[in-house]
Structures are given as structure tokens and as C-alpha cells.
Tab-separated table of C-alpha atoms and ligand atoms in Angstrom:
chain	number	residue	atom	x	y	z
A	646	UNK	CA	1.089	-23.743	-5.424
A	647	UNK	CA	-2.412	-22.208	-5.494
A	648	UNK	CA	-2.783	-19.114	-3.222
A	649	UNK	CA	-5.993	-20.404	-1.801
A	650	UNK	CA	-7.859	-16.961	-2.490
A	651	UNK	CA	-10.743	-18.124	-4.679
A	652	UNK	CA	-13.845	-16.744	-3.878
A	653	UNK	CA	-12.624	-14.494	-1.017
A	654	UNK	CA	-13.230	-10.661	-1.010
A	655	UNK	CA	-10.608	-8.160	-1.261
A	656	UNK	CA	-10.550	-4.581	-1.034
A	657	UNK	CA	-7.495	-2.847	-2.814
A	658	UNK	CA	-6.723	1.018	-2.648
A	659	UNK	CA	-5.303	3.166	-5.160
A	660	UNK	CA	-5.874	0.818	-8.161
A	661	UNK	CA	-5.964	3.427	-10.568
A	662	UNK	CA	-2.439	2.932	-12.125
A	663	UNK	CA	0.834	1.098	-11.227
A	664	UNK	CA	1.241	-1.256	-8.167
A	665	UNK	CA	-2.493	-1.198	-7.115
A	666	UNK	CA	-3.479	-1.948	-10.665
A	667	UNK	CA	-1.394	-4.845	-11.015
A	668	UNK	CA	-2.356	-6.109	-7.495
A	669	UNK	CA	-6.060	-6.197	-8.697
A	670	UNK	CA	-5.112	-8.023	-12.145
A	671	UNK	CA	-3.358	-10.676	-10.061
A	672	UNK	CA	-6.026	-11.243	-7.520
A	673	UNK	CA	-8.607	-11.292	-10.318
A	674	UNK	CA	-6.507	-13.977	-12.046
A	675	UNK	CA	-6.413	-16.285	-8.871
A	676	UNK	CA	-10.244	-16.163	-8.620
A	677	UNK	CA	-10.549	-13.441	-5.908
A	678	UNK	CA	-13.653	-11.164	-5.914
A	679	UNK	CA	-12.176	-7.419	-5.805
A	680	UNK	CA	-13.463	-4.313	-4.633
A	681	UNK	CA	-10.927	-1.876	-6.340
A	682	UNK	CA	-11.179	1.718	-4.960
A	683	UNK	CA	-9.174	4.761	-6.505
A	684	UNK	CA	-10.081	8.461	-7.314
A	685	UNK	CA	-10.054	8.535	-11.130
A	686	UNK	CA	-13.179	7.089	-12.718
A	687	UNK	CA	-11.602	6.694	-16.263
A	688	UNK	CA	-8.761	4.327	-14.611
A	689	UNK	CA	-11.375	2.446	-12.707
A	690	UNK	CA	-13.562	2.081	-15.990
A	691	UNK	CA	-10.630	0.601	-17.997
A	692	UNK	CA	-9.754	-1.887	-14.978
A	693	UNK	CA	-13.399	-2.990	-14.780
A	694	UNK	CA	-13.297	-3.688	-18.543
A	695	UNK	CA	-10.174	-5.646	-18.252
A	696	UNK	CA	-11.173	-7.619	-15.192
A	697	UNK	CA	-14.765	-8.717	-15.612
A	698	UNK	CA	-16.472	-8.869	-12.237
A	699	UNK	CA	-14.210	-6.478	-10.403
A	700	UNK	CA	-16.421	-3.882	-8.508
A	701	UNK	CA	-15.129	-0.489	-8.222
A	702	UNK	CA	-15.466	2.662	-5.900
A	703	UNK	CA	-14.568	5.889	-7.007
A	704	UNK	CA	-13.544	8.330	-4.199
A	705	UNK	CA	-10.731	10.341	-2.534
A	706	UNK	CA	-9.294	8.751	0.532
A	707	UNK	CA	-8.428	12.103	1.894
A	708	UNK	CA	-12.295	12.628	2.496
A	709	UNK	CA	-12.729	10.941	5.839
A	710	UNK	CA	-16.399	11.274	5.679
A	711	UNK	CA	-16.833	9.800	2.253
A	712	UNK	CA	-14.382	7.092	3.151
A	713	UNK	CA	-16.596	6.238	6.076
A	714	UNK	CA	-19.677	6.335	3.727
A	715	UNK	CA	-18.519	4.558	0.713
A	716	UNK	CA	-16.464	1.730	2.387
A	717	UNK	CA	-18.517	1.439	5.601
A	718	UNK	CA	-21.475	0.171	3.531
A	719	UNK	CA	-19.641	-2.674	1.784
A	720	UNK	CA	-19.972	-6.036	2.829
A	721	UNK	CA	-17.213	-7.775	4.968
A	722	UNK	CA	-13.714	-8.168	3.292
A	723	UNK	CA	-11.371	-10.994	3.966
A	724	UNK	CA	-8.383	-9.226	2.643
A	725	UNK	CA	-7.397	-5.571	2.391
A	726	UNK	CA	-4.388	-4.046	0.393
A	727	UNK	CA	-3.743	-0.636	1.743
A	728	UNK	CA	-1.759	0.425	-1.448
A	729	UNK	CA	-2.684	4.195	-2.216
A	730	UNK	CA	-0.189	6.611	-1.026
A	731	UNK	CA	1.588	9.980	-2.161
A	732	UNK	CA	5.209	10.964	-2.190
A	733	UNK	CA	5.450	14.839	-1.830
A	734	UNK	CA	9.080	15.704	-1.476
A	735	UNK	CA	10.652	19.005	-0.087
A	736	UNK	CA	13.842	20.058	1.368
A	737	UNK	CA	13.627	19.571	5.211
A	738	UNK	CA	13.724	23.368	5.794
A	739	UNK	CA	10.886	24.327	3.381
A	740	UNK	CA	8.607	21.496	4.573
A	741	UNK	CA	5.122	23.047	4.953
A	742	UNK	CA	2.217	22.382	7.087
A	743	UNK	CA	0.109	21.561	4.176
A	744	UNK	CA	2.406	18.823	2.789
A	745	UNK	CA	2.748	17.346	6.418
A	746	UNK	CA	-0.887	17.084	6.926
A	747	UNK	CA	-1.905	15.926	3.297
A	748	UNK	CA	0.976	13.151	3.322
A	749	UNK	CA	-0.040	11.951	6.904
A	750	UNK	CA	-3.755	12.210	6.278
A	751	UNK	CA	-3.169	9.873	3.106
A	752	UNK	CA	-0.363	7.671	4.097
A	753	UNK	CA	-1.033	6.936	7.738
A	754	UNK	CA	-4.901	8.155	8.519
A	755	UNK	CA	-6.331	6.706	5.624
A	756	UNK	CA	-4.489	3.404	6.009
A	757	UNK	CA	-5.722	3.200	9.753
A	758	UNK	CA	-9.389	4.331	8.792
A	759	UNK	CA	-9.944	1.792	6.012
A	760	UNK	CA	-8.122	-1.000	8.098
A	761	UNK	CA	-10.805	-0.065	10.885
A	762	UNK	CA	-13.641	-0.506	8.703
A	763	UNK	CA	-12.506	-3.862	7.597
A	764	UNK	CA	-11.428	-4.953	10.762
A	765	UNK	CA	-14.710	-4.025	12.228
A	766	UNK	CA	-16.523	-6.234	9.826
A	767	UNK	CA	-14.284	-9.064	10.093
A	768	UNK	CA	-14.618	-9.173	13.917
A	769	UNK	CA	-18.383	-8.702	13.570
A	770	UNK	CA	-18.620	-11.710	11.430
A	771	UNK	CA	-16.179	-13.538	13.383
A	772	UNK	CA	-14.111	-14.425	10.158
A	773	UNK	CA	-10.374	-14.475	9.812
A	774	UNK	CA	-8.682	-11.842	7.531
A	775	UNK	CA	-5.483	-10.531	6.190
A	776	UNK	CA	-4.345	-6.831	5.819
A	777	UNK	CA	-1.370	-5.842	3.610
A	778	UNK	CA	0.208	-2.468	4.148
A	779	UNK	CA	2.444	-1.254	1.187
A	780	UNK	CA	5.240	0.815	2.890
A	781	UNK	CA	8.787	1.385	1.265
A	782	UNK	CA	12.438	1.051	1.849
A	783	UNK	CA	12.172	4.681	2.713
A	784	UNK	CA	10.584	3.471	6.099
A	785	UNK	CA	14.010	2.644	7.281
A	786	UNK	CA	16.296	4.447	5.361
A	787	UNK	CA	16.723	8.164	5.228
A	788	UNK	CA	16.710	9.760	1.677
A	789	UNK	CA	17.149	13.462	0.877
A	790	UNK	CA	14.204	15.693	0.432
A	791	UNK	CA	12.146	12.527	1.701
A	792	UNK	CA	11.627	13.706	5.421
A	793	UNK	CA	7.901	13.546	5.285
A	794	UNK	CA	7.467	10.351	2.833
A	795	UNK	CA	10.099	8.441	4.982
A	796	UNK	CA	8.290	9.560	8.322
A	797	UNK	CA	4.881	8.541	7.193
A	798	UNK	CA	6.176	4.883	6.061
A	799	UNK	CA	8.101	4.593	9.261
A	800	UNK	CA	4.929	5.340	11.132
A	801	UNK	CA	3.130	2.658	8.825
A	802	UNK	CA	5.522	0.033	9.621
A	803	UNK	CA	4.873	0.509	13.381
A	804	UNK	CA	1.114	0.768	13.018
A	805	UNK	CA	1.286	-2.571	11.206
A	806	UNK	CA	2.833	-4.213	14.349
A	807	UNK	CA	0.521	-2.520	16.591
A	808	UNK	CA	-2.389	-3.452	14.684
A	809	UNK	CA	-0.968	-7.246	14.558
A	810	UNK	CA	-0.762	-7.248	18.240
A	811	UNK	CA	-4.455	-6.215	18.880
A	812	UNK	CA	-6.092	-7.975	15.811
A	813	UNK	CA	-4.195	-11.336	16.111
A	814	UNK	CA	-6.683	-12.514	18.636
A	815	UNK	CA	-9.294	-12.210	16.029
A	816	UNK	CA	-7.346	-14.227	13.524
A	817	UNK	CA	-6.759	-11.039	11.482
A	818	UNK	CA	-3.068	-11.064	10.240
A	819	UNK	CA	-1.215	-7.723	9.207
A	820	UNK	CA	2.045	-7.332	7.441
A	821	UNK	CA	3.769	-4.904	5.372
A	822	UNK	CA	5.974	-4.901	2.509
A	823	UNK	CA	8.888	-2.426	1.992
A	824	UNK	CA	9.829	-1.955	-1.868
A	825	UNK	CA	12.767	-0.144	-3.158
A	826	UNK	CA	11.909	2.139	-6.248
A	827	UNK	CA	9.603	0.674	-8.648
A	828	UNK	CA	9.123	2.095	-12.217
A	829	UNK	CA	5.752	3.805	-11.663
A	830	UNK	CA	4.452	7.311	-12.005
A	831	UNK	CA	5.441	7.886	-8.234
A	832	UNK	CA	8.940	6.180	-8.791
A	833	UNK	CA	9.704	8.050	-11.991
A	834	UNK	CA	8.902	11.483	-10.689
A	835	UNK	CA	11.070	11.037	-7.689
A	836	UNK	CA	13.775	8.991	-9.135
A	837	UNK	CA	14.580	10.983	-12.514
A	838	UNK	CA	17.978	12.035	-11.357
A	839	UNK	CA	20.578	9.652	-12.882
A	840	UNK	CA	23.040	10.691	-9.963
A	841	UNK	CA	20.611	9.931	-7.229
A	842	UNK	CA	19.735	6.498	-9.047
A	843	UNK	CA	23.503	5.606	-9.220
A	844	UNK	CA	24.139	6.515	-5.601
A	845	UNK	CA	21.229	4.053	-4.671
A	846	UNK	CA	21.973	1.459	-6.813
A	847	UNK	CA	25.662	1.438	-5.912
A	848	UNK	CA	24.784	0.332	-2.492
A	849	UNK	CA	22.431	-2.251	-3.708
A	850	UNK	CA	23.836	-5.751	-3.811
A	851	UNK	CA	21.382	-6.903	-6.675
A	852	UNK	CA	22.425	-3.646	-8.586
A	853	UNK	CA	18.716	-2.825	-9.823
A	854	UNK	CA	15.042	-1.344	-8.801
A	855	UNK	CA	12.224	-3.494	-8.235
A	856	UNK	CA	10.052	-4.955	-11.082
A	857	UNK	CA	6.252	-4.666	-10.681
A	858	UNK	CA	5.952	-8.564	-10.617
A	859	UNK	CA	8.633	-8.477	-7.506
A	860	UNK	CA	6.441	-6.353	-5.538
A	861	UNK	CA	3.000	-8.011	-6.617
A	862	UNK	CA	4.286	-11.814	-6.238
A	863	UNK	CA	5.299	-11.010	-2.515
A	864	UNK	CA	2.086	-9.434	-1.625
A	865	UNK	CA	0.359	-12.249	-3.051
A	866	UNK	CA	2.394	-14.787	-0.944
A	867	UNK	CA	1.658	-12.723	2.099
A	868	UNK	CA	-2.270	-12.767	1.286
A	869	UNK	CA	-2.229	-16.504	0.739
A	870	UNK	CA	-2.638	-19.536	2.795
A	871	UNK	CA	1.164	-20.305	2.487
A	872	UNK	CA	1.909	-17.291	4.895
A	873	UNK	CA	-0.681	-17.923	7.379
A	874	UNK	CA	1.627	-17.969	10.448
A	875	UNK	CA	3.050	-14.596	9.596
A	876	UNK	CA	1.806	-11.524	10.936
A	877	UNK	CA	3.612	-8.192	12.007
A	878	UNK	CA	6.290	-8.916	9.561
A	879	UNK	CA	8.082	-6.118	7.508
A	880	UNK	CA	9.235	-7.584	4.153
A	881	UNK	CA	12.151	-5.805	2.528
A	882	UNK	CA	11.949	-5.780	-1.360
A	883	UNK	CA	15.204	-3.694	-1.681
A	884	UNK	CA	17.780	-5.730	-3.516
A	885	UNK	CA	19.787	-6.135	-0.314
A	886	UNK	CA	20.097	-2.122	0.205
A	887	UNK	CA	19.588	-2.459	3.938
A	888	UNK	CA	22.424	-5.029	4.267
A	889	UNK	CA	24.823	-2.527	3.441
I	1464	NAP	P1	1.270	5.741	-8.103
I	1464	NAP	O1	1.900	5.297	-9.446
I	1464	NAP	O2	1.439	7.271	-7.612
I	1464	NAP	O3	-0.239	5.237	-7.955
I	1464	NAP	C1	-0.982	5.526	-6.756
I	1464	NAP	C2	-2.477	4.995	-7.130
I	1464	NAP	O4	-3.116	5.773	-5.744
I	1464	NAP	C3	-3.147	5.786	-8.228
I	1464	NAP	O5	-4.001	5.188	-8.886
I	1464	NAP	C4	-3.765	7.198	-7.485
I	1464	NAP	O6	-4.786	7.815	-8.116
I	1464	NAP	C5	-4.168	6.499	-6.094
I	1464	NAP	N1	-4.276	7.581	-5.130
I	1464	NAP	C6	-3.503	8.498	-4.778
I	1464	NAP	N2	-4.112	9.304	-3.940
I	1464	NAP	C7	-5.449	8.813	-3.653
I	1464	NAP	C8	-6.533	9.472	-2.814
I	1464	NAP	N3	-6.499	10.413	-2.086
I	1464	NAP	N4	-7.530	8.609	-3.053
I	1464	NAP	C9	-7.865	7.538	-3.741
I	1464	NAP	N5	-6.721	7.036	-4.437
I	1464	NAP	C10	-5.513	7.717	-4.518
I	1464	NAP	O7	1.810	5.150	-7.046
I	1464	NAP	P2	2.843	3.545	-6.943
I	1464	NAP	O8	4.219	3.905	-7.221
I	1464	NAP	O9	1.959	2.376	-7.508
I	1464	NAP	O10	2.656	3.295	-5.200
I	1464	NAP	C11	1.869	2.593	-4.687
I	1464	NAP	C12	2.359	2.081	-3.365
I	1464	NAP	O11	3.780	1.557	-3.330
I	1464	NAP	C13	2.477	3.347	-2.537
I	1464	NAP	O12	1.908	2.780	-1.057
I	1464	NAP	C14	3.751	3.852	-2.758
I	1464	NAP	O13	4.081	4.476	-1.311
I	1464	NAP	C15	4.501	2.368	-2.437
I	1464	NAP	N6	6.000	2.379	-2.985
I	1464	NAP	C16	6.070	2.854	-4.129
I	1464	NAP	C17	7.478	2.805	-4.729
I	1464	NAP	C18	7.752	3.324	-6.089
I	1464	NAP	O14	8.853	3.604	-6.438
I	1464	NAP	N7	6.813	3.356	-7.160
I	1464	NAP	C19	8.469	2.387	-3.957
I	1464	NAP	C20	8.261	1.865	-2.816
I	1464	NAP	C21	6.819	1.897	-2.080
I	1464	NAP	P3	-4.770	9.067	-9.218
I	1464	NAP	O15	-3.945	8.309	-10.172
I	1464	NAP	O16	-6.210	8.898	-9.906
I	1464	NAP	O17	-4.217	10.202	-8.254
């Protein structure tokens, strides 16, 4: 089944590595025109070489004004994938205001700001669109030392529903995916303790963490024509973890 995304424009954030990079590769392969955004120029240059025609934007999403300037000036995007995020872990009693602010700025405010920019363009042009937020299993399940990360992702799930409510009348669909651990720099740093991994996998009916292609495949489906009646959905990719 073709996803029906040929010729559409997609903005993907945090594409320098890992899941974001894989999303760009798959969108490029199915004929989507991609605006790939991240903060390390060398990563973007490699991606642009691998995927010819992909346009790149190098900026820090933590900079509100730069985001407004860089992304506000791009043409209308049919699709948006809010992928960039950070996971800063601290024991609850040691959480600092700095980690709180940086995490919420990146994982919630930047998601909202970039979505606003894209939604305004779609509404102005009167064209339908799709926004995907990349949340986490951690949005619905408390994990040791993950208070801030869990809270940002829980807020992202609810933001997705609120956006779906207000943007639906403009034919804009918004959904969120909730992967379990994926083997990326973020996943590896935070899941290096074998006991922590075992505790999680013991509660997972499928007994394994997610592969990159599991996550990217579901995102592609939710961006495609085939899920055109789905909005405000949270899609677990957790090997059944939340069923236990
Ligand atoms: P990752 O390996 O840490 O990659 C994140 C990407 O985002 C990098 O290219 C990074 O650029 C970029 N980025 C970070 N901060 C940025 C900023 N301020 N401005 C612009 N770009 C920025 O992360 P990942 O594991 O692929 O995670 C992708 C998404 O999946 C996130 O939303 C994450 O919460 C979610 N997720 C991940 C897992 C997991 O286990 N990996 C599980 C569930 C959900 P630099 O490298 O240049 O900093």
C-alpha cells in the first residue's frame, strides 16, 4: 500500500540522529519533500548527502526567537513530525529548576511553537495537514528518576488531544506515538543498567524493546492517507507493557 505522500512537504525536527534521521530517510524514500531540522550542522550535511533534495535547517529549538525566524519563513508544510526531545534524569528530590525549565521548553513549548507555525500556514492556505508528536511509554508509566521526562511526555499527550480538538475543523489531524525504549543515544544512556532493563522487559508481553523500524513504520502509517480518520490518538509501541 502506497502511503500517498508523494510531493507533500514535511518538516521533521531533531533529525541529526536516531529516530528523526530514520523518519527523514523513509519519507524521502516514499517521495515526500522534507525540511529536516536539527542543531548539529555535520549531522545535517551527512543526511543531505544521503537523501538528495532534502532541505536542512540548523538551529536550536530551545531558542524561541530563532525558531520563529527560521521556521516562520518557510513555506506551508503538509506534514509535521515533532521528534526532537531531551531526557534529563534526576532523582525527584534533586530536581533543579534548570532541568525542569530546559526539559519543558524543549519537550512541550517547542512542540507547541513549531506546531503553531505549521498550523497557521495550513489554515492560511486552507489545506489539510497532519501533525505527529513523538511521546513515550513514559507518558503513562512512572519510571524511577524520570519525573520530569514523564511529566513532559504526559503533557505532550494531552496537548495532542487539545490540538486535535481545535485544529480538526481545519482538516488538520494530530496524533501521538508512545514508544518504549529504542536503541538510540537517548535510549542507551538512560537504559544502560541491566537490572533496570530486566525489570522493564519482565513486564512486557513481547519481551523486547522497540526496533527503529517499528517506530518509523507506525509514524508513516499515521502520516499517510490510510489513517485519515484518526486524530487525537495515542498509539502505544510498548510490546504490551501497559496491559500488565
Ligand atoms: P536522540 O538520539 O537523543 O536524538 C535526538 C535528536 O534531536 C538529535 O538529532 C538532537 O540533535 C536533536 N535535538 C535535541 N535537542 C535539540 C534542540 N534543542 N534543537 C534541535 N534539535 C535538537 O533521541 P531519540 O532517541 O531519537 O528520540 C527521538 C524521540 O523519540 C524523542 O521525542 C524521544 O523522547 C522519543 N522516544 C525515544 C525513546 C528511546 O528510547 N530512544 C523512547 C521513547 C520515546 P543533537 O544530537 O545535535 O543534540
